[in-house]
XYZ file of C-alpha atoms in Angstrom:
680
model
C 46.086 59.984 177.830
C 43.051 61.132 176.070
C 40.513 63.433 177.307
C 36.984 63.789 176.739
C 35.734 66.784 175.249
C 32.261 68.444 176.567
C 30.519 69.449 173.552
C 27.871 72.182 173.746
C 26.873 72.711 170.116
C 28.280 71.819 166.381
C 28.248 74.348 163.598
C 28.018 72.283 160.352
C 29.211 75.707 159.005
C 26.591 75.253 156.068
C 27.239 78.819 154.201
C 30.971 78.173 153.766
C 31.045 74.386 153.256
C 27.978 74.561 150.789
C 30.120 77.341 148.938
C 33.233 75.573 148.398
C 31.542 72.413 147.271
C 29.410 74.222 144.572
C 26.373 73.378 146.437
C 25.226 76.808 147.685
C 22.287 77.205 145.251
C 20.719 74.451 147.919
C 20.626 77.177 150.349
C 21.634 77.304 153.783
C 19.565 74.998 155.648
C 21.624 72.040 155.312
C 24.739 70.924 154.957
C 25.575 69.469 151.195
C 28.975 68.418 150.141
C 30.654 66.800 147.325
C 32.608 63.334 148.003
C 36.388 63.418 147.757
C 36.481 67.193 148.955
C 37.121 68.407 152.798
C 34.518 70.137 154.925
C 35.016 71.955 158.167
C 32.535 71.690 161.245
C 33.072 73.627 164.489
C 32.622 72.224 167.536
C 31.818 74.481 170.571
C 32.942 73.133 173.728
C 30.925 73.954 177.070
C 32.439 76.312 179.619
C 35.099 74.345 181.751
C 35.577 71.470 179.150
C 38.655 69.922 178.819
C 40.601 72.070 176.226
C 41.576 70.317 172.958
C 45.521 69.605 172.913
C 46.856 68.591 169.427
C 48.369 65.258 169.731
C 46.887 64.580 172.987
C 43.095 64.578 172.593
C 41.844 62.171 170.489
C 38.189 60.723 169.384
C 36.797 58.860 166.654
C 33.905 60.166 163.844
C 31.181 57.887 162.578
C 29.251 58.421 159.231
C 26.360 56.111 158.487
C 24.120 55.968 155.696
C 20.936 53.800 154.724
C 18.319 52.103 156.824
C 21.063 49.268 157.980
C 24.606 50.927 157.686
C 27.287 48.099 157.503
C 31.277 48.422 157.594
C 31.186 45.592 154.956
C 29.338 47.412 152.700
C 30.901 51.162 153.228
C 27.887 52.254 154.473
C 29.216 52.816 158.014
C 32.864 54.385 158.269
C 34.735 55.085 161.318
C 37.816 57.162 161.501
C 40.410 58.836 163.903
C 42.028 62.195 163.978
C 45.125 62.346 161.557
C 47.696 64.917 161.274
C 45.776 66.059 158.033
C 42.911 64.993 155.630
C 43.481 62.298 153.243
C 42.016 62.609 149.272
C 41.608 58.770 149.348
C 39.658 57.832 152.099
C 37.510 58.650 154.793
C 39.766 60.847 157.233
C 39.686 64.086 159.813
C 42.112 66.640 161.084
C 41.581 69.367 163.717
C 42.876 72.646 165.133
C 41.799 74.299 168.255
C 40.674 78.480 168.350
C 43.264 80.243 170.476
C 40.399 81.060 172.850
C 40.304 77.541 173.589
C 36.415 77.618 173.291
C 36.010 76.055 169.625
C 37.722 73.023 167.533
C 37.816 73.492 163.511
C 37.176 69.582 162.377
C 38.195 68.870 158.861
C 36.589 65.949 157.349
C 37.345 64.565 153.945
C 35.081 61.765 152.190
C 36.059 59.358 150.047
C 35.936 59.650 146.516
C 34.246 56.313 146.093
C 31.736 56.858 148.705
C 28.075 56.180 148.361
C 25.914 59.048 147.732
C 22.953 60.079 150.301
C 22.193 61.213 153.277
C 24.471 60.795 156.241
C 24.500 60.928 159.918
C 27.613 62.413 161.688
C 28.316 61.069 165.262
C 31.406 61.951 167.289
C 33.065 58.948 169.563
C 34.999 59.777 172.539
C 35.854 56.218 174.199
C 32.550 54.813 174.040
C 30.731 58.236 174.775
C 28.626 59.159 171.580
C 27.614 62.713 170.434
C 25.222 63.451 167.474
C 27.046 66.193 165.378
C 24.179 66.241 162.630
C 23.195 65.230 159.196
C 24.803 66.190 155.717
C 23.925 64.887 151.841
C 27.129 63.559 150.086
C 26.948 63.790 146.269
C 29.070 62.903 143.405
C 31.715 65.434 142.545
C 32.776 66.417 139.154
C 35.518 68.611 140.700
C 37.708 65.572 142.340
C 40.082 64.241 140.015
C 39.326 60.629 142.217
C 35.761 61.002 141.386
C 34.270 58.506 138.663
C 32.206 61.485 137.387
C 35.521 64.371 137.353
C 35.407 66.647 134.553
C 38.345 68.560 133.316
C 36.646 71.686 132.058
C 35.371 74.103 134.420
C 32.835 75.656 131.665
C 31.887 72.188 131.005
C 31.037 71.414 135.099
C 29.084 75.063 134.916
C 27.269 73.552 131.905
C 26.366 69.783 132.970
C 26.541 69.994 136.725
C 25.321 73.547 137.526
C 23.432 75.112 134.749
C 19.427 74.997 135.492
C 18.292 76.112 132.185
C 18.841 74.249 128.981
C 17.248 73.718 125.359
C 16.028 70.603 123.868
C 15.775 70.228 120.604
C 12.609 68.900 118.150
C 11.501 68.836 114.767
C 12.796 66.825 111.922
C 16.583 67.098 110.978
C 15.628 69.874 108.076
C 13.450 71.887 110.634
C 14.998 71.583 114.329
C 13.702 73.641 116.921
C 14.907 74.242 120.287
C 12.210 74.089 123.264
C 13.717 76.003 126.435
C 13.258 74.097 129.751
C 14.063 74.523 133.327
C 15.642 71.694 134.858
C 15.757 73.731 138.311
C 17.839 71.197 140.111
C 18.596 73.456 142.936
C 14.819 74.521 143.651
C 13.632 73.752 147.014
C 12.850 70.409 147.988
C 14.179 69.147 144.695
C 17.371 67.222 145.832
C 15.376 65.237 148.496
C 13.016 64.311 145.930
C 15.822 63.021 143.644
C 16.956 60.803 146.999
C 13.694 59.818 147.206
C 13.297 58.227 143.957
C 16.182 56.306 144.602
C 14.722 54.877 147.646
C 11.652 54.297 145.860
C 13.457 51.636 143.536
C 12.878 48.147 143.204
C 16.553 47.337 144.296
C 16.457 49.319 147.048
C 13.072 47.723 148.479
C 14.418 44.344 147.595
C 18.132 44.737 149.368
C 18.644 48.131 150.621
C 22.113 47.364 152.047
C 23.371 46.335 148.712
C 21.285 49.092 146.831
C 23.069 51.716 149.132
C 26.316 50.261 148.819
C 26.255 50.370 145.153
C 25.124 54.264 145.053
C 28.789 54.846 145.125
C 28.745 53.883 141.543
C 27.481 56.434 138.774
C 27.000 53.653 136.586
C 24.535 51.907 138.800
C 22.578 54.986 139.738
C 22.311 56.188 135.774
C 20.841 52.782 135.180
C 18.381 52.945 138.413
C 17.629 56.300 136.997
C 16.669 54.947 133.553
C 14.231 52.640 135.083
C 12.658 55.143 137.838
C 11.805 58.143 135.625
C 9.146 56.074 133.608
C 6.638 54.225 135.630
C 6.142 50.916 133.648
C 7.800 48.475 136.055
C 7.630 50.745 139.746
C 6.460 53.842 141.234
C 8.464 55.442 138.794
C 7.915 59.473 138.114
C 6.275 59.779 134.555
C 3.468 57.772 132.785
C 4.320 57.384 128.906
C 1.247 58.398 126.555
C 1.180 59.067 122.959
C -2.552 59.035 122.045
C -5.137 59.777 124.528
C -4.382 62.430 127.135
C -7.357 62.676 129.405
C -7.081 62.371 133.127
C -3.549 63.947 133.169
C -1.207 66.674 131.432
C -0.175 66.610 127.751
C 3.490 65.964 127.607
C 3.878 69.102 125.719
C 2.614 71.395 128.328
C 5.374 70.694 130.752
C 7.770 73.617 130.900
C 10.043 72.441 133.693
C 11.244 69.550 135.650
C 10.257 70.924 139.391
C 6.347 70.428 138.955
C 6.519 66.989 137.792
C 9.090 65.876 140.348
C 6.667 67.683 143.290
C 3.642 65.959 141.800
C 5.402 62.636 141.940
C 6.634 63.007 145.695
C 2.740 63.989 146.527
C 1.066 61.345 144.663
C 3.065 58.836 142.601
C 3.408 58.522 138.914
C 2.659 61.843 137.075
C 0.582 61.697 133.830
C 1.953 62.349 131.260
C 5.460 61.955 129.514
C 6.861 61.633 126.180
C 10.819 61.309 125.238
C 11.896 64.881 125.838
C 9.970 65.013 129.063
C 11.576 61.806 130.340
C 15.192 62.802 129.267
C 14.717 66.300 130.443
C 13.673 64.786 134.213
C 16.461 62.459 133.933
C 18.665 65.385 133.286
C 17.235 67.016 136.466
C 17.672 64.178 138.831
C 21.420 63.444 137.346
C 22.807 67.085 137.732
C 21.203 67.255 141.406
C 22.849 64.085 142.458
C 26.078 65.540 140.936
C 26.533 63.623 137.974
C 27.581 65.730 134.583
C 24.661 65.214 132.011
C 23.162 66.484 129.015
C 19.741 66.201 127.079
C 20.571 64.958 123.703
C 18.335 64.689 120.637
C 18.281 62.194 117.527
C 16.772 62.945 114.553
C 15.277 60.226 112.354
C 16.105 57.801 115.318
C 15.179 54.132 114.496
C 13.362 51.662 116.810
C 14.543 48.271 116.246
C 12.120 45.759 117.135
C 13.564 42.669 116.389
C 17.359 43.726 117.058
C 18.609 42.990 113.691
C 20.047 46.821 113.318
C 18.117 46.872 110.040
C 14.453 49.139 110.192
C 12.427 46.976 107.794
C 9.532 49.251 106.264
C 7.043 46.647 105.073
C 4.217 48.046 102.479
C 1.506 46.097 101.081
C 0.779 46.683 97.033
C -1.351 49.551 97.952
C 1.311 51.326 99.847
C -0.163 50.990 103.355
C 2.844 50.107 105.893
C 2.468 46.549 107.558
C 5.415 46.370 109.764
C 6.177 47.206 113.334
C 9.501 48.978 112.691
C 9.749 52.395 112.783
C 11.724 55.529 112.284
C 10.759 58.405 115.116
C 11.557 62.091 113.287
C 13.400 62.748 116.767
C 13.979 60.895 120.172
C 15.135 62.072 123.249
C 17.873 60.889 125.562
C 20.568 61.821 128.257
C 24.216 61.194 128.014
C 26.040 61.046 131.644
C 29.814 61.583 132.164
C 31.498 58.751 134.070
C 34.686 56.188 134.300
C 34.123 52.836 132.852
C 36.424 50.564 134.618
C 33.891 47.661 133.890
C 34.755 47.905 130.339
C 38.267 49.778 130.262
C 39.583 53.237 130.558
C 39.165 53.513 126.780
C 35.411 53.709 127.062
C 35.172 56.814 129.791
C 33.537 59.550 128.776
C 29.811 60.126 127.706
C 27.476 57.222 128.650
C 23.887 57.077 126.989
C 20.912 56.271 128.823
C 17.196 56.390 127.497
C 14.610 56.703 130.106
C 11.652 56.625 127.572
C 10.190 53.151 127.944
C 10.558 51.158 124.700
C 11.716 47.523 125.060
C 12.943 46.028 128.358
C 16.266 45.288 129.523
C 17.297 42.608 131.977
C 13.610 42.297 132.505
C 13.023 46.112 133.215
C 12.198 49.184 130.888
C 15.374 50.795 131.092
C 18.299 51.226 128.576
C 22.084 52.044 129.301
C 24.308 53.602 130.141
C 26.383 52.389 127.003
C 29.562 54.198 126.249
C 29.726 56.739 122.986
C 33.002 54.822 122.009
C 31.307 51.356 121.999
C 28.539 52.764 119.943
C 30.624 54.284 117.321
C 32.992 51.706 117.207
C 30.090 48.919 116.818
C 31.593 47.082 120.025
C 27.959 45.667 120.759
C 28.908 43.431 123.357
C 29.711 46.108 125.838
C 26.969 46.697 128.740
C 24.587 47.961 128.695
C 22.054 47.855 125.786
C 24.630 48.778 123.287
C 22.760 47.080 120.239
C 19.687 49.129 120.623
C 20.909 52.500 121.132
C 23.506 51.737 117.647
C 20.461 50.899 116.012
C 18.879 54.137 116.684
C 21.480 56.290 115.464
C 23.232 53.959 112.964
C 20.757 51.242 111.658
C 20.129 50.595 107.550
C 16.413 50.901 106.296
C 15.133 48.681 103.714
C 11.571 49.107 102.158
C 10.050 45.978 100.843
C 6.339 45.193 99.240
C 4.531 42.273 100.067
C 3.388 41.226 96.553
C -0.199 39.251 96.528
C 1.315 35.983 96.301
C 3.502 36.358 99.798
C 6.498 37.348 97.913
C 8.652 40.283 99.554
C 10.613 42.625 96.970
C 13.243 45.242 97.936
C 12.285 48.174 96.169
C 14.540 51.199 98.104
C 16.909 51.226 101.042
C 18.966 53.695 102.377
C 22.207 53.792 104.775
C 21.961 57.222 105.491
C 18.349 58.110 107.063
C 19.031 57.035 110.552
C 20.968 58.940 113.184
C 21.091 62.721 111.602
C 22.104 65.952 113.249
C 22.517 64.664 116.771
C 22.003 67.752 118.812
C 22.998 69.034 122.332
C 22.965 72.403 123.738
C 26.082 74.078 123.348
C 28.222 74.833 126.596
C 27.601 78.251 127.913
C 25.323 79.157 125.172
C 21.613 78.699 124.103
C 23.191 77.405 120.650
C 22.606 73.918 119.055
C 25.633 71.907 119.145
C 25.844 68.757 116.676
C 27.658 65.873 118.174
C 26.825 63.512 115.294
C 30.296 62.716 115.180
C 30.513 61.713 118.890
C 28.069 58.726 118.198
C 28.938 57.722 114.441
C 31.847 58.025 111.752
C 30.405 60.355 108.735
C 27.879 58.710 106.803
C 28.999 56.638 104.006
C 32.704 56.987 105.054
C 34.860 53.679 104.946
C 34.839 53.649 109.158
C 31.123 53.841 109.071
C 30.669 51.032 107.083
C 33.151 49.137 108.505
C 31.478 49.825 111.922
C 28.020 48.431 110.764
C 29.718 45.626 108.765
C 31.314 44.650 112.275
C 28.029 45.030 113.920
C 25.725 43.361 111.340
C 28.204 41.283 109.683
C 26.525 42.274 106.348
C 28.106 42.689 102.945
C 30.972 45.381 102.067
C 29.768 48.861 101.656
C 28.347 49.703 98.528
C 28.500 53.400 97.089
C 25.255 54.896 96.041
C 25.313 57.144 93.508
C 22.801 58.434 91.077
C 21.005 55.459 89.598
C 19.105 54.703 86.192
C 15.499 54.468 86.526
C 12.501 56.617 87.856
C 13.687 59.297 91.005
C 10.997 60.653 93.157
C 11.101 63.740 95.481
C 8.819 65.906 97.249
C 8.847 69.776 97.430
C 7.199 71.681 100.310
C 5.838 75.124 100.181
C 7.673 78.079 101.779
C 4.832 78.844 104.138
C 3.216 76.338 106.099
C 1.671 78.331 109.267
C -0.526 76.323 110.975
C -4.252 77.576 109.803
C -3.438 78.048 106.156
C -3.968 76.170 102.992
C -0.888 75.258 100.891
C 0.176 72.749 98.229
C 3.165 70.426 98.076
C 4.408 68.631 94.926
C 5.764 65.035 94.255
C 8.543 65.539 91.032
C 9.049 62.212 89.523
C 11.884 62.183 87.344
C 13.362 59.551 85.088
C 16.587 59.130 84.235
C 16.295 55.943 81.904
C 16.496 55.823 78.208
C 12.958 54.477 77.779
C 9.582 55.863 78.955
C 8.039 54.735 81.913
C 4.508 54.190 82.959
C 3.273 53.870 86.461
C 0.423 54.509 88.904
C 1.436 57.800 90.860
C 0.169 58.238 94.345
C 0.756 61.063 96.718
C -1.185 61.087 100.199
C -0.863 62.815 103.343
C -1.590 61.814 107.111
C -1.120 63.366 110.572
C 2.001 61.982 112.205
C 2.949 61.917 115.913
C 6.561 62.367 116.482
C 7.664 58.951 117.318
C 6.268 57.916 114.042
C 2.464 57.127 114.492
C 0.679 57.590 111.719
C -2.982 59.357 112.278
C -5.922 60.137 110.144
C -5.549 60.803 106.267
C -5.973 64.721 105.399
C -5.380 64.510 101.675
C -4.892 62.243 98.673
C -4.159 62.391 94.898
C -3.725 59.596 92.292
C -2.693 59.503 88.558
C -1.350 57.162 85.956
C 1.599 58.751 84.234
C 3.823 58.446 81.302
C 7.166 59.792 81.941
C 8.993 60.200 78.582
C 13.207 59.651 79.055
C 15.108 62.610 80.932
C 11.760 64.439 81.701
C 9.698 64.618 84.684
C 5.988 64.817 86.132
C 4.644 66.674 89.117
C 1.468 65.687 90.993
C 0.328 68.485 93.469
C -1.580 68.186 96.784
C -3.759 70.657 98.369
C -3.812 70.676 102.099
C -6.559 72.822 103.656
C -6.644 73.798 107.095
C -10.164 72.152 107.329
C -8.949 68.602 106.114
C -5.541 68.534 108.415
C -6.685 70.919 111.570
C -9.043 67.990 112.782
C -6.382 65.397 112.964
C -3.502 66.520 113.589
C -1.752 66.396 117.098
C -0.405 69.256 119.200
C 3.007 68.153 117.498
C 1.621 69.690 114.262
C 3.033 67.148 111.909
C 2.044 65.880 108.537
C 3.718 63.256 106.732
C 3.333 63.549 103.141
C 4.134 60.145 101.066
C 4.591 59.596 97.214
C 4.677 56.237 95.746
C 4.968 55.219 92.166
C 3.827 51.687 91.624
C 4.601 49.308 88.090
C 2.995 45.833 88.648
C 4.013 44.771 85.501
C 7.895 44.980 85.991
C 7.586 45.235 90.171
C 9.041 48.639 90.426
C 8.123 50.569 93.125
C 9.873 53.927 94.540
C 8.842 56.073 97.529
C 9.434 59.330 99.045
C 8.668 61.096 102.375
C 9.070 64.512 104.011
C 7.705 65.248 107.426
C 5.882 68.533 107.292
C 6.543 70.698 110.667
C 3.891 73.651 110.645
C 4.842 77.114 111.633
C 3.671 78.295 114.932
C 2.849 82.106 115.779
C 5.003 83.720 118.104
C 4.383 84.781 121.540
C 5.424 88.338 122.403
C 6.334 88.878 125.826
C 6.344 93.052 127.207
C 7.473 93.692 130.415
C 5.866 96.961 131.711
C 7.979 97.474 134.938
C 11.527 97.115 135.500
C 12.461 93.673 137.184
C 13.634 94.392 141.175
C 13.751 91.726 143.789
C 10.623 91.010 145.746
C 8.915 93.894 143.569
C 5.602 92.973 141.653
C 6.493 92.755 137.743
C 3.731 92.540 135.210
C 4.406 90.611 131.941
C 1.900 91.628 128.884
C 1.576 88.421 126.777
C -0.035 88.601 123.060
C -0.275 85.656 120.305
C -2.091 86.417 117.003
C -4.379 83.554 116.223
C -3.575 82.168 112.759
C -6.526 79.844 112.525
C -9.449 80.644 110.507
C -11.740 79.536 113.465
C -12.033 80.482 117.075
C -9.768 79.690 120.415
C -11.605 78.596 123.215
C -10.048 78.146 126.668
C -6.966 80.372 125.914
C -4.297 80.651 128.535
C -0.784 81.749 128.920
C 1.348 80.189 131.709
C 4.768 81.522 132.761
C 7.333 79.930 134.761
C 11.087 80.622 135.726
C 13.686 79.813 138.553
C 14.158 82.794 140.701
C 10.772 84.714 139.242
C 7.822 82.625 140.133
C 8.618 80.983 143.361
C 9.378 77.537 141.532
C 5.654 77.249 140.409
C 3.854 77.996 137.248
C 1.300 80.962 137.109
C -1.313 80.907 134.463
C -3.637 83.800 133.292
C -6.694 82.723 131.441
C -7.598 84.795 128.304
C -10.942 83.368 127.415
C -12.190 83.184 123.616
C -10.184 84.447 120.558
C -11.551 85.027 117.195
C -9.925 83.682 113.932
C -6.793 86.158 113.398
C -7.483 88.138 116.304
C -4.815 88.519 119.363
C -4.845 86.615 122.607
C -3.879 88.950 125.381
C -3.247 88.427 129.148
C -1.266 90.014 132.075
C 0.425 88.159 134.604
C 1.973 89.367 137.700
C 5.304 87.779 139.547
C 7.782 88.695 142.072
C 11.422 88.121 141.398
C 13.323 86.468 144.079
C 16.552 86.358 142.704
C 19.159 88.910 141.597
C 20.977 88.321 137.882
C 19.616 87.289 134.771
C 16.838 84.839 135.117
C 15.021 83.285 132.258
C 10.857 83.587 132.125
C 9.294 80.825 130.053
C 5.933 81.167 128.616
C 3.517 78.307 127.198
C 0.324 79.253 125.506
C -2.305 76.966 125.343
C -6.037 76.790 124.260
C -8.673 74.094 122.800
C -7.349 74.125 119.172
C -3.581 75.697 119.413
C -1.589 74.075 122.117
C 1.931 73.868 123.496
C 3.120 77.358 121.679
C 6.637 78.287 123.741
C 8.654 81.292 123.796
C 10.992 82.600 126.684
C 12.718 86.312 127.477
C 15.798 86.751 129.786
C 14.691 88.907 132.688
C 17.560 90.867 134.472
C 16.280 91.270 138.333
C 18.056 94.231 140.004
C 18.544 94.369 143.901
């Protein structure tokens, strides 16, 4: 005969439970556990209550999540006491304290449970007592969880690390940009769960959506759509040209501020690919999905889904096609099993939250298995053809003649998908992961994969061909604000002299390949004897390029040779990444927890003109109370130093990272960082 216990209160034991579930960084205010592993709650009995007796006392526990909990959807589960907990389903066991005043109940969740906020209720013969709430996350430490990751070092990096590097620039000038993911900052987890609740699938069918949250494939696809705001009240508004009425994407240095703004007032203006990816990484890690930010240099945007980037030009060398190759593009990889595809496709899955093309009518992309992408298995869900093209499309350059005929004058199988990069595990070094996406360029396997995907001809070996060869040589010193020269070199490897029109010009360019205004132009009709070369120089003055470049500080230089009589065209392009000045960071005091520290910040203006509205912004997890702090530096003359001091009070002991951003009217988004060791 079971006996009813009189419960005075329930201790959710948050400090101990959160520590054992690797969620202690969320604090002790709420119980946050990972699915598939047990947690312990303590029932305090009222004086005079019936004593708990193992084998005699029995009760049922009920867990519920979502607005419409249902047993059929696994959003409501009832389970009774057992001798021990199970690692495959919801279960519970209990022991009483020798004093008889408390009962310790060990609860284990199913490793396939939907994630989210749960209520916990005790049912004794119909008498129900609310015991509180807890949040359930994916569990990379549980072998039966779909996101299980064997390596502890990788779990520390891809689930727990709050700071990272995002790589930008070009494949020849790769630069890491520091970023605060901040998934453990106060309130961020609640905002991440709110993102799931705002998604259109939840709005249209909350029961089905909450049930599907057991599946990291489903959650990753929802996040891919919700990080952008193209179809919904997603987090970020994408913008690549005009940034009035919002924050320039290059000014963001962390996800926390973006997510808090979204929670308060809806879609945040503005984001570009690295911002979309960084926020997606924050949300994924907060929910327990191992995630890394990935940069692809020479990233193809294939608008017609034929796996070929067709650069079409008119006879004057102007581009007239919509296909493009971005200098770089950033997305995320998430770690999970793929039971819908087969175990051979388990592991890293690519998702791209930047709104480019629609998938199933929505601006989202992925998750697509890296194994499927590498092997050219383009029928495997989701969006494998688009991602395959981003890293492995062939490029064809064609000119449209006055009679409408198109003539191919250049092609490449090696210019797309270079130096695919992510932050290394346990350090700020760059790790090249190109081999995870594709076979070595030009190898037999790579061509076989491309032919399988594209049904093209067999691989054609490319060597040094006869005829004209064109290349561009850049200057060694290309600091923003300086004047410098670049050279186009035309070599004739043929046995006959060649005569052609030689064009050399420069235009501002955005990181996504969108061209801006011209900043230099030169042309010459040249004759190149056999075995010789001709050079054409192009002077790039700050007075010309300064007014037209964007805050990306990129200039595209293009050289084209045209022989209309023989319909012989050649092209070479290089993207200049202008060097930027360094920010000097000096801490004037030793960093001590809860004591003010002054940072002295200095930047030398490299421009030959004054800077207006100069400011330094700092932010750091455990240093600035989860908020950016800005200090204004006013106007700074040419070749003069901008200086400011900023005070902050560390709130965490240990090694923290302080990020610094410099902004002004003419020189924007200059970033640096320094490690700060905070003592108790």
